[in-house]
PDB file of C-alpha atoms in Angstrom:
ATOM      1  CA  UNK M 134       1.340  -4.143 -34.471  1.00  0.00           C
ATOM      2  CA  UNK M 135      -2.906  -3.866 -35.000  1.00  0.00           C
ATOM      3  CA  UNK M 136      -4.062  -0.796 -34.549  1.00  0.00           C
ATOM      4  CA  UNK M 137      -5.787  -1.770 -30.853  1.00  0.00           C
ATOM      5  CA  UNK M 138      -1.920  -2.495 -29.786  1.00  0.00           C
ATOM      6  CA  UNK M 139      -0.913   0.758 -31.227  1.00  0.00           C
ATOM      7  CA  UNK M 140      -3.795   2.337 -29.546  1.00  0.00           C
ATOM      8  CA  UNK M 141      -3.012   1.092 -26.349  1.00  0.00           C
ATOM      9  CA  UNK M 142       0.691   1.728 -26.060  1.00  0.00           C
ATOM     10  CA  UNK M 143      -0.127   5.571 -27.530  1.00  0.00           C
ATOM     11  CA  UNK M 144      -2.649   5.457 -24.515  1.00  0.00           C
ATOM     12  CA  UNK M 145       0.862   4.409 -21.679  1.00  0.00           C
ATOM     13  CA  UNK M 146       3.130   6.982 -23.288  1.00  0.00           C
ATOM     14  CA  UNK M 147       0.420   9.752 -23.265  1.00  0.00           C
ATOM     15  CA  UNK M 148      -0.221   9.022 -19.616  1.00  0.00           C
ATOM     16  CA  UNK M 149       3.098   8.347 -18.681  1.00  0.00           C
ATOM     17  CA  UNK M 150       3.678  11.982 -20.476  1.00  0.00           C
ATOM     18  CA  UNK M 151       2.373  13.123 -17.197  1.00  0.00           C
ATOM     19  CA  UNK M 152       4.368  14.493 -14.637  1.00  0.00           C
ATOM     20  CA  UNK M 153       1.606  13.172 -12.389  1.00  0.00           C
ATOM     21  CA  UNK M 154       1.916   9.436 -13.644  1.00  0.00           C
ATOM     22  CA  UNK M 155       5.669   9.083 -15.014  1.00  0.00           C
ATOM     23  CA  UNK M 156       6.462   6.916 -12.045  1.00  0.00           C
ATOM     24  CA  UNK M 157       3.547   4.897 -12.036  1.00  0.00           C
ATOM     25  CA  UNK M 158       4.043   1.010 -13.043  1.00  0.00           C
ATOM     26  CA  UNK M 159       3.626   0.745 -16.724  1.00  0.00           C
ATOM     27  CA  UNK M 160       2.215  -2.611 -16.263  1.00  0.00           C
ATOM     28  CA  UNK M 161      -1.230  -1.133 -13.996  1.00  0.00           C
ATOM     29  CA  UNK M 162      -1.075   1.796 -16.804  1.00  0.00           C
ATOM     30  CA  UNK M 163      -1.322  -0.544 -19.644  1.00  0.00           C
ATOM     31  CA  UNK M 164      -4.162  -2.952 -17.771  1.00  0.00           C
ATOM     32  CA  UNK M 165      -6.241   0.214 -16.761  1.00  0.00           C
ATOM     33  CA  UNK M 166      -5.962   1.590 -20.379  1.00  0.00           C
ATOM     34  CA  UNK M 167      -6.619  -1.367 -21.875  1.00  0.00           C
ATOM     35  CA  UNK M 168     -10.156  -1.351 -19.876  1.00  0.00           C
ATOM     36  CA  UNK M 169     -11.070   2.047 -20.533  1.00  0.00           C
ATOM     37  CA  UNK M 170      -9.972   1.650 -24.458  1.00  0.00           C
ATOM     38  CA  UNK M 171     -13.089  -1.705 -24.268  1.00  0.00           C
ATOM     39  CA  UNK M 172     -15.331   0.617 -22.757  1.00  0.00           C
ATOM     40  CA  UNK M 173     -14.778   4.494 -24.081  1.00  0.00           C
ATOM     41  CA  UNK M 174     -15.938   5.277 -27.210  1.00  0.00           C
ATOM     42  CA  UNK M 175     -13.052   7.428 -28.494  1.00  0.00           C
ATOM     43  CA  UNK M 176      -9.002   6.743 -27.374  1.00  0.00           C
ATOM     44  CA  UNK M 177      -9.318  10.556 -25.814  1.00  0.00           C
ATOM     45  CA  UNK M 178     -12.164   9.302 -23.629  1.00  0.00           C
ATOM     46  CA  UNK M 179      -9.938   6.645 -22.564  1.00  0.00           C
ATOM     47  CA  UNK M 180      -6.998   8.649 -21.624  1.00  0.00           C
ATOM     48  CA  UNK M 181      -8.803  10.935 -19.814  1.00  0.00           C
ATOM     49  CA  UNK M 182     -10.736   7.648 -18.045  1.00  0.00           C
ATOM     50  CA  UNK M 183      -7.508   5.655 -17.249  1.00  0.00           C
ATOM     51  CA  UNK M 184      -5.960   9.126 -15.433  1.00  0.00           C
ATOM     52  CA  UNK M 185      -9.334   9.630 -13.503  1.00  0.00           C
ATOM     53  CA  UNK M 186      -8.752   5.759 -12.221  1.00  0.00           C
ATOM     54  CA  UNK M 187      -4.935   6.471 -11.182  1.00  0.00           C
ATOM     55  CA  UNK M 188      -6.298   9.134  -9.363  1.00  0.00           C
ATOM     56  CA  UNK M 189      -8.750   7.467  -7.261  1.00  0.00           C
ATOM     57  CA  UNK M 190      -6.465   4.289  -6.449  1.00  0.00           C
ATOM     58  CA  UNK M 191      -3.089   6.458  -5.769  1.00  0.00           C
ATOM     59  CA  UNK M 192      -2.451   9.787  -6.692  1.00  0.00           C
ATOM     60  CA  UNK M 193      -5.218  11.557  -4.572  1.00  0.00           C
ATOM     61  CA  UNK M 194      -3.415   9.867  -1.755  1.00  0.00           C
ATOM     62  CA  UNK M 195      -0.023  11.743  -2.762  1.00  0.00           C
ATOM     63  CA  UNK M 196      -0.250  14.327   0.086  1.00  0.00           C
ATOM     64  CA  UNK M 197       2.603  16.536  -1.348  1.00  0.00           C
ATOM     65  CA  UNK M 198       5.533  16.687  -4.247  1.00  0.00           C
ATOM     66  CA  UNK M 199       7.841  14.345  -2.399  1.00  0.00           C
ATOM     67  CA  UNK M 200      11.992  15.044  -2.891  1.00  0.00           C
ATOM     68  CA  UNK M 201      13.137  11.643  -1.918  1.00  0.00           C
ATOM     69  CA  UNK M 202      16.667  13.025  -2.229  1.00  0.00           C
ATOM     70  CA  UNK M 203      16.518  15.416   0.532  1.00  0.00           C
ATOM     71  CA  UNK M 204      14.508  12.838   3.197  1.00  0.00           C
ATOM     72  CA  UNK M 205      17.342  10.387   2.248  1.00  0.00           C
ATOM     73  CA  UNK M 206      20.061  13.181   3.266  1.00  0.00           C
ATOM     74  CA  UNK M 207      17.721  13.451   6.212  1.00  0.00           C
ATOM     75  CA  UNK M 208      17.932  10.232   7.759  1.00  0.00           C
ATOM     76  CA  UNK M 209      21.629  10.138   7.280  1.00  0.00           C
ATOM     77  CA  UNK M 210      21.976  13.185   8.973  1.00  0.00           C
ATOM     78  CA  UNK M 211      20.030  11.806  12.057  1.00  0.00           C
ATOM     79  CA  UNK M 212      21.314   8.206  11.492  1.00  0.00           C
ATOM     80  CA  UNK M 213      23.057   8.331  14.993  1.00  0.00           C
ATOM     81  CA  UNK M 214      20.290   9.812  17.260  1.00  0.00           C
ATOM     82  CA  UNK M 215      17.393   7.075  17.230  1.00  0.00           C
ATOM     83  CA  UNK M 216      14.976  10.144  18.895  1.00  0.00           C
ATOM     84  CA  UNK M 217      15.834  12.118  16.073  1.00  0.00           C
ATOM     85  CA  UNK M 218      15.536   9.530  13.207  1.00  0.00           C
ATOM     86  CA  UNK M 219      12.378   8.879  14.065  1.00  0.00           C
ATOM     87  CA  UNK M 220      11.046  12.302  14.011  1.00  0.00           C
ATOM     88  CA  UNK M 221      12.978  12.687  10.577  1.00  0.00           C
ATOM     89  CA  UNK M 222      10.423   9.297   9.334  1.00  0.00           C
ATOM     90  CA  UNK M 223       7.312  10.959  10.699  1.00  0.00           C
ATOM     91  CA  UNK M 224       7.958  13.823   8.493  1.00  0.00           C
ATOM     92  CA  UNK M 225       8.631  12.309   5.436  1.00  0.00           C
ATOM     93  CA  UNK M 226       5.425  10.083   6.357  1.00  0.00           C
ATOM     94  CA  UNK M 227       3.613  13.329   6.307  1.00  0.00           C
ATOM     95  CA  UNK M 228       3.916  12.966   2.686  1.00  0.00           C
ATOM     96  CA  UNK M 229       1.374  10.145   1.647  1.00  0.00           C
ATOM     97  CA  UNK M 230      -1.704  10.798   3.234  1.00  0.00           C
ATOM     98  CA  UNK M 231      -1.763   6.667   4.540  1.00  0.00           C
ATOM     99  CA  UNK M 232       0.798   7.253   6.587  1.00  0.00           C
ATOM    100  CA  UNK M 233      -0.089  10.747   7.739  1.00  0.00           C
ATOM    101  CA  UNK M 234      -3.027   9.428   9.212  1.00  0.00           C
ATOM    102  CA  UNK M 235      -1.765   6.556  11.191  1.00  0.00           C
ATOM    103  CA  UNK M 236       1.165   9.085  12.844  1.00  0.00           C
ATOM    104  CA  UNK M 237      -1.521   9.796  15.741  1.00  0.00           C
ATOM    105  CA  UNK M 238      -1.499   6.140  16.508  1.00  0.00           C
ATOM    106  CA  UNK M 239       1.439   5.090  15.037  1.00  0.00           C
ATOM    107  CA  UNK M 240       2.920   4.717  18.837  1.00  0.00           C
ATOM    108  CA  UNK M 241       0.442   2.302  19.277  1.00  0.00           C
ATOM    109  CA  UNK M 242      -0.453   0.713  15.812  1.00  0.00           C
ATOM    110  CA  UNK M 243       2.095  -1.887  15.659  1.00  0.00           C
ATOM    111  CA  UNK M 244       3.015  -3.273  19.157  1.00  0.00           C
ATOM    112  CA  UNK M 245      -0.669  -3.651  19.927  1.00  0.00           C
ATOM    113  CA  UNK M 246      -1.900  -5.500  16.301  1.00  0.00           C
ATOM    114  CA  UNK M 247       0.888  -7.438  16.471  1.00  0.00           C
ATOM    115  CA  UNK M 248       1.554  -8.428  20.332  1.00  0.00           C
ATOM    116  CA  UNK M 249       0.628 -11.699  19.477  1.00  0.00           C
ATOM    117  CA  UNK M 250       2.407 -12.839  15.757  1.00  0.00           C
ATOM    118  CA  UNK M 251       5.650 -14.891  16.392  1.00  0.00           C
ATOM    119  CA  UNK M 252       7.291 -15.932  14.790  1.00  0.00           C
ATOM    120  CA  UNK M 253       8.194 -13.418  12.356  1.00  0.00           C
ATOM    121  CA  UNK M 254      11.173 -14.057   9.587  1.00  0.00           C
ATOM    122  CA  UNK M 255       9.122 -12.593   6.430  1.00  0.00           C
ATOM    123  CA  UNK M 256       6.836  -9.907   6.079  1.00  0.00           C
ATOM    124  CA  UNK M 257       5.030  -8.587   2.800  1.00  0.00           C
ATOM    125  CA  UNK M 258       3.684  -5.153   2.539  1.00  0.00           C
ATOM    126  CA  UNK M 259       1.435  -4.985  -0.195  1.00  0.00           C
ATOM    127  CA  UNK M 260       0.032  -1.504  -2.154  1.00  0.00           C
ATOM    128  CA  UNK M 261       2.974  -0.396   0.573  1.00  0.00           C
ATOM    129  CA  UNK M 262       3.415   3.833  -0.005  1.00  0.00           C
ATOM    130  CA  UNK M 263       5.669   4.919   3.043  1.00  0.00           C
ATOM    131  CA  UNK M 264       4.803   2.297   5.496  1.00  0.00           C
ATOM    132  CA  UNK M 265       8.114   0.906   5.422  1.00  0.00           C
ATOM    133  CA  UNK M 266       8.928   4.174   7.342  1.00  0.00           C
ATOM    134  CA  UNK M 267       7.588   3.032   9.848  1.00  0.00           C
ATOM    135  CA  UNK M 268       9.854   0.430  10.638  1.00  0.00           C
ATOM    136  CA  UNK M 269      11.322   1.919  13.929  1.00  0.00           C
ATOM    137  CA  UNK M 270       7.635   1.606  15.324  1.00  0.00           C
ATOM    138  CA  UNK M 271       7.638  -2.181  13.985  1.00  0.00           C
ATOM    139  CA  UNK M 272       8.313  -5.189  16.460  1.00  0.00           C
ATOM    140  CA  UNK M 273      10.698  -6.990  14.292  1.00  0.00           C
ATOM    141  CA  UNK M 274      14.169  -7.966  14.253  1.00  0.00           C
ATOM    142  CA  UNK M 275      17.120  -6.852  11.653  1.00  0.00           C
ATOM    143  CA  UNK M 276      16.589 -10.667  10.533  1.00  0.00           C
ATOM    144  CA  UNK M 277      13.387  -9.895   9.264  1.00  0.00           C
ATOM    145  CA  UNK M 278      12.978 -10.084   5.761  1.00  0.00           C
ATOM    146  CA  UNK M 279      11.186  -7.460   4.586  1.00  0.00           C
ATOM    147  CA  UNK M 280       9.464  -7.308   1.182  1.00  0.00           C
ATOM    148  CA  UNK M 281       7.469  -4.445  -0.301  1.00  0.00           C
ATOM    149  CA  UNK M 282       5.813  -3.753  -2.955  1.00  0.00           C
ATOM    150  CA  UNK M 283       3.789  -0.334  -4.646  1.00  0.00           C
ATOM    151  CA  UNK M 284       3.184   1.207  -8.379  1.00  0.00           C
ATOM    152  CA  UNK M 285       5.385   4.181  -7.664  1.00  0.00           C
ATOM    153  CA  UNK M 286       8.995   3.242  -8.563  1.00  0.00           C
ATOM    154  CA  UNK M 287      10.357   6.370  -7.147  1.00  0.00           C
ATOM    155  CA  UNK M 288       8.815   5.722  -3.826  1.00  0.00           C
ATOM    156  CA  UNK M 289      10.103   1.943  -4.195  1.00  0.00           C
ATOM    157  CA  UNK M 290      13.771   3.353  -5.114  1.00  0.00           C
ATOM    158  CA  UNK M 291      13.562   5.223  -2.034  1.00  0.00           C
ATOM    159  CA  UNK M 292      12.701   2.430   0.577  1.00  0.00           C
ATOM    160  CA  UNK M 293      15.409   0.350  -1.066  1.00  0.00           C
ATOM    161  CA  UNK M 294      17.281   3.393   0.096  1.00  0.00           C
ATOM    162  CA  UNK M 295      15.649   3.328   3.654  1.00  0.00           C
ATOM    163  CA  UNK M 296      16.412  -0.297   3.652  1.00  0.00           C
ATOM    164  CA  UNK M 297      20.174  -0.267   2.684  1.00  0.00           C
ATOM    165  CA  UNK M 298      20.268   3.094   5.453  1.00  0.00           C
ATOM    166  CA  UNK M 299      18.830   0.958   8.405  1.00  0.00           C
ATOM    167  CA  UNK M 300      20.267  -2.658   7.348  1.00  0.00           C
ATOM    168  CA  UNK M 301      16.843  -3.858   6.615  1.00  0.00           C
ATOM    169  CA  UNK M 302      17.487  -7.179   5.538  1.00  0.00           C
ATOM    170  CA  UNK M 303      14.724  -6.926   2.388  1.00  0.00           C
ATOM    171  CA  UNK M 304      13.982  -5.372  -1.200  1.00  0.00           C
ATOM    172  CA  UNK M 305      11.469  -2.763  -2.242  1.00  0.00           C
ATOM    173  CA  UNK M 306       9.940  -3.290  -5.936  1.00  0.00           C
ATOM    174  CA  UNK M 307       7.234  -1.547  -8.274  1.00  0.00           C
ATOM    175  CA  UNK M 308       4.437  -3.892  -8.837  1.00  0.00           C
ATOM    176  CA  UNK M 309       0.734  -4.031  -9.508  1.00  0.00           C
ATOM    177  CA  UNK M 310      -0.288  -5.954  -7.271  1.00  0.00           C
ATOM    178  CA  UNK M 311      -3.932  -6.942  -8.505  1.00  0.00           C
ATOM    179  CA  UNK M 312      -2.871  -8.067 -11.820  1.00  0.00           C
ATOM    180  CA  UNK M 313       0.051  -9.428 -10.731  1.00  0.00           C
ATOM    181  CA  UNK M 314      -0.558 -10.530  -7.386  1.00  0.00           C
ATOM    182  CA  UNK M 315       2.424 -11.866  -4.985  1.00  0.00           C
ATOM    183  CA  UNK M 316       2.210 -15.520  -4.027  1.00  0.00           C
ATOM    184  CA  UNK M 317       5.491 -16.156  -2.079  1.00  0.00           C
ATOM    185  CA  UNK M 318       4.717 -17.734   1.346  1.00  0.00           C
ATOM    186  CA  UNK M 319       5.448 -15.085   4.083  1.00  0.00           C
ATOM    187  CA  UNK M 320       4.489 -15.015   8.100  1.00  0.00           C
ATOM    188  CA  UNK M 321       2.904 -11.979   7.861  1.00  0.00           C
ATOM    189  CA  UNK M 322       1.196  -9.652   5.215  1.00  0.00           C
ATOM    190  CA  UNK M 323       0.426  -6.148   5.625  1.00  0.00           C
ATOM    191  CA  UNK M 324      -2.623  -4.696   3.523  1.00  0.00           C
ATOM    192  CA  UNK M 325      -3.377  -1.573   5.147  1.00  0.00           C
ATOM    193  CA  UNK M 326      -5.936   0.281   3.930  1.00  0.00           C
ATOM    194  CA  UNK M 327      -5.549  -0.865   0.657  1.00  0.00           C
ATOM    195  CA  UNK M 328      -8.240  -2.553  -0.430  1.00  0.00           C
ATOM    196  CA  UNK M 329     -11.231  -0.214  -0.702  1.00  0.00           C
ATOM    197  CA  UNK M 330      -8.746   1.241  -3.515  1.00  0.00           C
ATOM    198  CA  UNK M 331      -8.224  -2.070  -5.684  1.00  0.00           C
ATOM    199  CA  UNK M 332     -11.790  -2.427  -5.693  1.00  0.00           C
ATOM    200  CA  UNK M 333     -12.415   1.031  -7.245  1.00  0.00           C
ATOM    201  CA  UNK M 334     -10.469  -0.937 -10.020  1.00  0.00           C
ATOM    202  CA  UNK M 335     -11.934  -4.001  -9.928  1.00  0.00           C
ATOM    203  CA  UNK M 336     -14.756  -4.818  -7.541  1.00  0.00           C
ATOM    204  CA  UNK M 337     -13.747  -8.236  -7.179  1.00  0.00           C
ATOM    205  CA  UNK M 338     -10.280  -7.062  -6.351  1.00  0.00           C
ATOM    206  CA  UNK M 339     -10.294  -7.648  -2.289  1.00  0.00           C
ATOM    207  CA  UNK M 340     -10.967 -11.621  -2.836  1.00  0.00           C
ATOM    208  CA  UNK M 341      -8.643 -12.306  -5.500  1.00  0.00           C
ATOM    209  CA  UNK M 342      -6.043 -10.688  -4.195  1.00  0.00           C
ATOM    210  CA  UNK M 343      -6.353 -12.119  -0.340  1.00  0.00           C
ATOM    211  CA  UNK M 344      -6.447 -15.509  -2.361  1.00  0.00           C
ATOM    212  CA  UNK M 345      -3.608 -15.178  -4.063  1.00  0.00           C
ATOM    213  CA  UNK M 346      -1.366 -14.034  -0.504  1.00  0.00           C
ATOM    214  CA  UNK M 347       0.130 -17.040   1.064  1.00  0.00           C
ATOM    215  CA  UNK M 348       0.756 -15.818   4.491  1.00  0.00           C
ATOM    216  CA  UNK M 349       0.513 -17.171   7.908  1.00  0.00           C
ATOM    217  CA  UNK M 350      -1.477 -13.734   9.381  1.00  0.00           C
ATOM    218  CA  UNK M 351      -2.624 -10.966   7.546  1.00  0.00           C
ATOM    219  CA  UNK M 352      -3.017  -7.531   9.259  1.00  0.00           C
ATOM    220  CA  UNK M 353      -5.623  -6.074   7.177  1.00  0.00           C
ATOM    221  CA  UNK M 354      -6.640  -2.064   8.246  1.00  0.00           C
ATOM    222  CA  UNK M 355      -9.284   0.361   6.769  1.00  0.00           C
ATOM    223  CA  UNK M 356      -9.494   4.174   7.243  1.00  0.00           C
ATOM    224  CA  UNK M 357     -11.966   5.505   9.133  1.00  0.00           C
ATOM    225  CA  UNK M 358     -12.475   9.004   7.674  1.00  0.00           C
ATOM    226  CA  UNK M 359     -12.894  10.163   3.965  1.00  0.00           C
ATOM    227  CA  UNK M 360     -10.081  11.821   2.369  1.00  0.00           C
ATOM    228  CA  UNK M 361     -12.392  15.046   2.912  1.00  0.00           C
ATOM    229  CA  UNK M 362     -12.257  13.940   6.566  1.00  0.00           C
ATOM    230  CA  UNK M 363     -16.031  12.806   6.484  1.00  0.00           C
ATOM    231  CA  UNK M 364     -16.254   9.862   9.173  1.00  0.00           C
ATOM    232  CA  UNK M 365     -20.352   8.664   9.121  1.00  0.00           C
ATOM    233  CA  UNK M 366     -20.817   5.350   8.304  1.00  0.00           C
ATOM    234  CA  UNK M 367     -17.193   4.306   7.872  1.00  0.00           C
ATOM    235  CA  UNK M 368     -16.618   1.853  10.714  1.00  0.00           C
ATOM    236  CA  UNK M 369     -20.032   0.183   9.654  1.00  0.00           C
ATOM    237  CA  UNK M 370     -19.182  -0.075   5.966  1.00  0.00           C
ATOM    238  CA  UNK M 371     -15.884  -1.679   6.013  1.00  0.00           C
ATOM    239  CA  UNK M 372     -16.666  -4.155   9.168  1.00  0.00           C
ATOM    240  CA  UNK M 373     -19.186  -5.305   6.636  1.00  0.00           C
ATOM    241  CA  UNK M 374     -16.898  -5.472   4.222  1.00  0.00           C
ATOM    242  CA  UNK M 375     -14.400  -7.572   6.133  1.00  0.00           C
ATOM    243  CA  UNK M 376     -17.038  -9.953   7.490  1.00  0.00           C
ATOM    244  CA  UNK M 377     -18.067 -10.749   3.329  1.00  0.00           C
ATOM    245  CA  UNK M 378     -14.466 -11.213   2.921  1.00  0.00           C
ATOM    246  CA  UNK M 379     -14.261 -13.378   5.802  1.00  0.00           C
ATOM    247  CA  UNK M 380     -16.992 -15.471   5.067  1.00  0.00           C
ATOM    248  CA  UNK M 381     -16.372 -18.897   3.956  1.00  0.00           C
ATOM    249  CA  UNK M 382     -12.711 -18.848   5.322  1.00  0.00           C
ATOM    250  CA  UNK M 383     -11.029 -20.625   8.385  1.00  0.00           C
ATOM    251  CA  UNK M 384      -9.818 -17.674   9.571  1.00  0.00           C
ATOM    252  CA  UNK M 385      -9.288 -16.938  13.465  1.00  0.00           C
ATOM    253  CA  UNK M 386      -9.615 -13.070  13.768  1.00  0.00           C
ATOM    254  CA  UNK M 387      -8.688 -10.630  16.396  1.00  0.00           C
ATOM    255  CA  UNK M 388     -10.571  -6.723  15.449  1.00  0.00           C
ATOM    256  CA  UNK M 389      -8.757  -3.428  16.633  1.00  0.00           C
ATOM    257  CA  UNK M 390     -10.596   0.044  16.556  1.00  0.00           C
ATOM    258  CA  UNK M 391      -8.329   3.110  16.765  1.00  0.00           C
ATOM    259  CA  UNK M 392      -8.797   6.627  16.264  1.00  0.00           C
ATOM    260  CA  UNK M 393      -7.873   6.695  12.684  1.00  0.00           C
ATOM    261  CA  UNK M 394      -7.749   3.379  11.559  1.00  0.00           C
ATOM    262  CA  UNK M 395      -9.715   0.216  11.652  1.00  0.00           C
ATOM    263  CA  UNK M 396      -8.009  -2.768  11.999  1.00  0.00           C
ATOM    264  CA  UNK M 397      -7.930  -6.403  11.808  1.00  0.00           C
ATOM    265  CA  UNK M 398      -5.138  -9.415  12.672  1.00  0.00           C
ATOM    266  CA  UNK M 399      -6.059 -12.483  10.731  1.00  0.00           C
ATOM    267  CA  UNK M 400      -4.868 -15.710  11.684  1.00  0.00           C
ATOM    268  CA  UNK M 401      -5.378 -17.784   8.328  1.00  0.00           C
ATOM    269  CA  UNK M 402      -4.172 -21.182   8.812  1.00  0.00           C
ATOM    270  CA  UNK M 403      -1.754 -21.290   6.049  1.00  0.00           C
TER     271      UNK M 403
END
C-alpha cells in the first residue's frame, strides 16, 4: 500500500470514527477524502475538510438522533388503523428536515405532481432520506416497484423495514449516488430537493447525474427556504437553475409552486 492509499483509508476510518458519520457510505467517504487529501495541505486539514462536506450535503439535514427501532415498533403498533399509521410516518418524518418540510403539503404533494404519470410499475428515489415514508400519501399500487437509494445505511435498513411492514414490493440500499450513479430504466424518478446538495460536492453534479437516470418522468423539487428559514431569492435561483438544466433537452415540463417546495414533473422522452 503507498503511503497516499494509506493516507486515504486512515482519512475513512478517522471519519467513520465519528458517531456523526459511522453510517455514512464508505464509498462517498473515501471519494470526498480523496478530494480534500489533492487539495489540503496536511491529512488533518483534510479530515477536518471531508467532515465539513458531509455536513453540508447530509448531516445538517439530520433534524434529530433518530431510534429507528422504536418508529419500527411504532408502525407495527398502528399497522391496523390506516388514520393512525399515517400519523405514526409524519412523526418519524419529523426527523430529517426534507421531509419535515414537505408535511405541510404533503396532503397535496403527490396526487397533484403526479395526477398525470401512468403508467407507473418502477419508481427510483434518489439521495431518498425518509421519503419512502411517505408512501401512504403516494398514488401507486402494491405492484409498484419501489427502489431507493441514500448514504445512510441505517436509514436504508430501516425503509427495507418500512417496506417488508407495508408489502412494498421494492429494496432500499446505501449508495452514492453521484459517483456511482443509478442507470436502471424506471417510469419515474424522484430527486427531491437533492440536487443543490450534490453540487456543493461537485458543481457539475446536477447534469451528470440527470444524464445518467434513465427514466420515463422525473419529478425534480427544490426547497424554498434556507435551512435558517431565510426564503429571498429562492424561487428565482433554482427556476434558473432548472431552466440551465433544461436547456438543450427534449423535455416536456409541467412547474408546481407550493408553500414549501418548488417543484417540477419532467416528461423526458426516454
Amino acid at each position: 500500500m503507498t503511503d497516499s492509499e494509506e493516507q486515504l483509508q486512515a482519512l475513512i476510518e478517522a471519519v467513520s470514527s465519528s458517531s456523526k458519520y459511522r453510517q455514512v457510505s464508505p464509498d462517498l467517504i473515501r471519494s470526498v477524502g480523496q478530494r480534500e487529501l489533492n487539495s489540503r495541505s496536511s491529512w488533518k486539514a483534510a479530515v477536518k475538510a471531508t467532515k465539513n462536506k458531509l455536513h453540508q450535503v447530509a448531516g445538517a439535514y439530520q433534524a434529530s438522533k433518530s431510534d429507528y427501532g422504536q418508529a419500527l415498533t411504532l408502525l407495527r403498533e398502528k399497522a391496523d388503523s390506516p388514520a393512525e399509521f399515517r400519523e405514526a410516518c409524519r412523526q418519524i418524518m419529523h426527523w430529517h428536515i426534507s421531509t419535515r418540510e414537505r408535511l405541510a403539503i404533503i396532503d397535496d404533494f403527490f396526487t397533484e405532481t403526479l395526477l398525470n404519470v401512468t403508467p407507473v410499475h418502477t419508481v427510483l428515489d434518489v439521495a431518498c432520506g425518509l421519503n419512502p415514508i411517505a408512501w401512504p400519501w403516494m398514488p401507486f399500487d402494491d405492484q409498484v416497484n419501489y427502489i431507493a437509494y441514500d448514504i445512510y445505511a441505517d436509514t436504508m435498513n430501516f425503509v427495507q423495514d418500512f417496506m417488508r411492514l407495508t408489502g412494498i414490493n421494492g429494496r432500499a440500499e446505501t449508495r452514492d449516488v453521484l459517483w456511482d450513479p443509478p442507470t436502471q430504466p424506471v417510469d419515474l424518478a424522484f430527486i427531491l430537493k437533492t440536487l443543490p446538495c450534490l453540487e456543493k460536492l461537485e458543481k457539475t453534479a446536477a447534469t451528470k447525474l440527470i444524464d445518467a437516470i434513465q427514466a420515463r418522468y422525473l419529478l425534480i423539487s427544490y426547497p424554498v427556504t434556507s435551512l435558517g428559514g431565510r426564503r429571498k431569492g429562492m424561487i428565482t435561483n433554482y427556476d434558473h437553475h432548472f431552466r440551465n438544466l433544461a436547456t438543450g433537452r427534449r423535455w416536456s415540463v409541467e412547474r408546481f409552486e407550493f408553500a414549501s417546495e418548488l417543484a417540477y414533473l419532467v416528461e423526458t422522452g426516454v
